[in-house]
PDB file of C-alpha atoms in Angstrom:
ATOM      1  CA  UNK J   1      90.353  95.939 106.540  1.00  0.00           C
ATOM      2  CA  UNK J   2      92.969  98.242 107.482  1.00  0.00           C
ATOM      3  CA  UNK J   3      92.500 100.516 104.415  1.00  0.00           C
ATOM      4  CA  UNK J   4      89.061 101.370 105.569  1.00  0.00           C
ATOM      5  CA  UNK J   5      90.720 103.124 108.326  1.00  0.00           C
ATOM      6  CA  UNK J   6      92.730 105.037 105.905  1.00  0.00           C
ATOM      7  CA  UNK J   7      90.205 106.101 103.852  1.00  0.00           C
ATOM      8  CA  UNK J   8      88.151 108.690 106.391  1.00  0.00           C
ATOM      9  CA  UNK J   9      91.344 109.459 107.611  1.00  0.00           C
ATOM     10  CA  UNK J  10      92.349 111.002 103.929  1.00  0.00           C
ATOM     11  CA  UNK J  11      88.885 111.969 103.510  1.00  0.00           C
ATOM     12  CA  UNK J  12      89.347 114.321 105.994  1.00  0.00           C
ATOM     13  CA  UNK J  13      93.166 115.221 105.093  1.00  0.00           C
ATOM     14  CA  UNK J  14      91.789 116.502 101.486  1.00  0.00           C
ATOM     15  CA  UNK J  15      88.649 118.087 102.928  1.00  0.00           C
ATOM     16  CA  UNK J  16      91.495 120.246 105.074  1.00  0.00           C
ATOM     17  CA  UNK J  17      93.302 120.694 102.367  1.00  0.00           C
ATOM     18  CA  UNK J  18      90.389 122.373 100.662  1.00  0.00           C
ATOM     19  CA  UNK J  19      89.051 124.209 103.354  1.00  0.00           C
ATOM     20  CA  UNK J  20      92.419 126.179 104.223  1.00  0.00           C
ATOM     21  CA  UNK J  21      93.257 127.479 100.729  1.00  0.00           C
ATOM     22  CA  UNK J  22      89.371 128.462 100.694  1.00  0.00           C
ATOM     23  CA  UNK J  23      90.085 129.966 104.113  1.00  0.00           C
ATOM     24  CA  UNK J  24      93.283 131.834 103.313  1.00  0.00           C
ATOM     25  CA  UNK J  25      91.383 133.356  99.700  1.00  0.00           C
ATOM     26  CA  UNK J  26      88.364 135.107 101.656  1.00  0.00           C
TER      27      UNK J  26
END
């Protein structure tokens, strides 16, 4: 049950990761 807590947790780490790269290209 403690890996559910992980998961939105990297959900959200690679949805950053994606949106600064995106960020720093425009």
């Amino acid at each position: 049950m403690e890996n559910h807590v992980n998961e939105p947790l990297e959900l959200l780490r690679a949805i950053s990761e994606n949106l600064i790269p995106l960020i720093g290209f425009t």
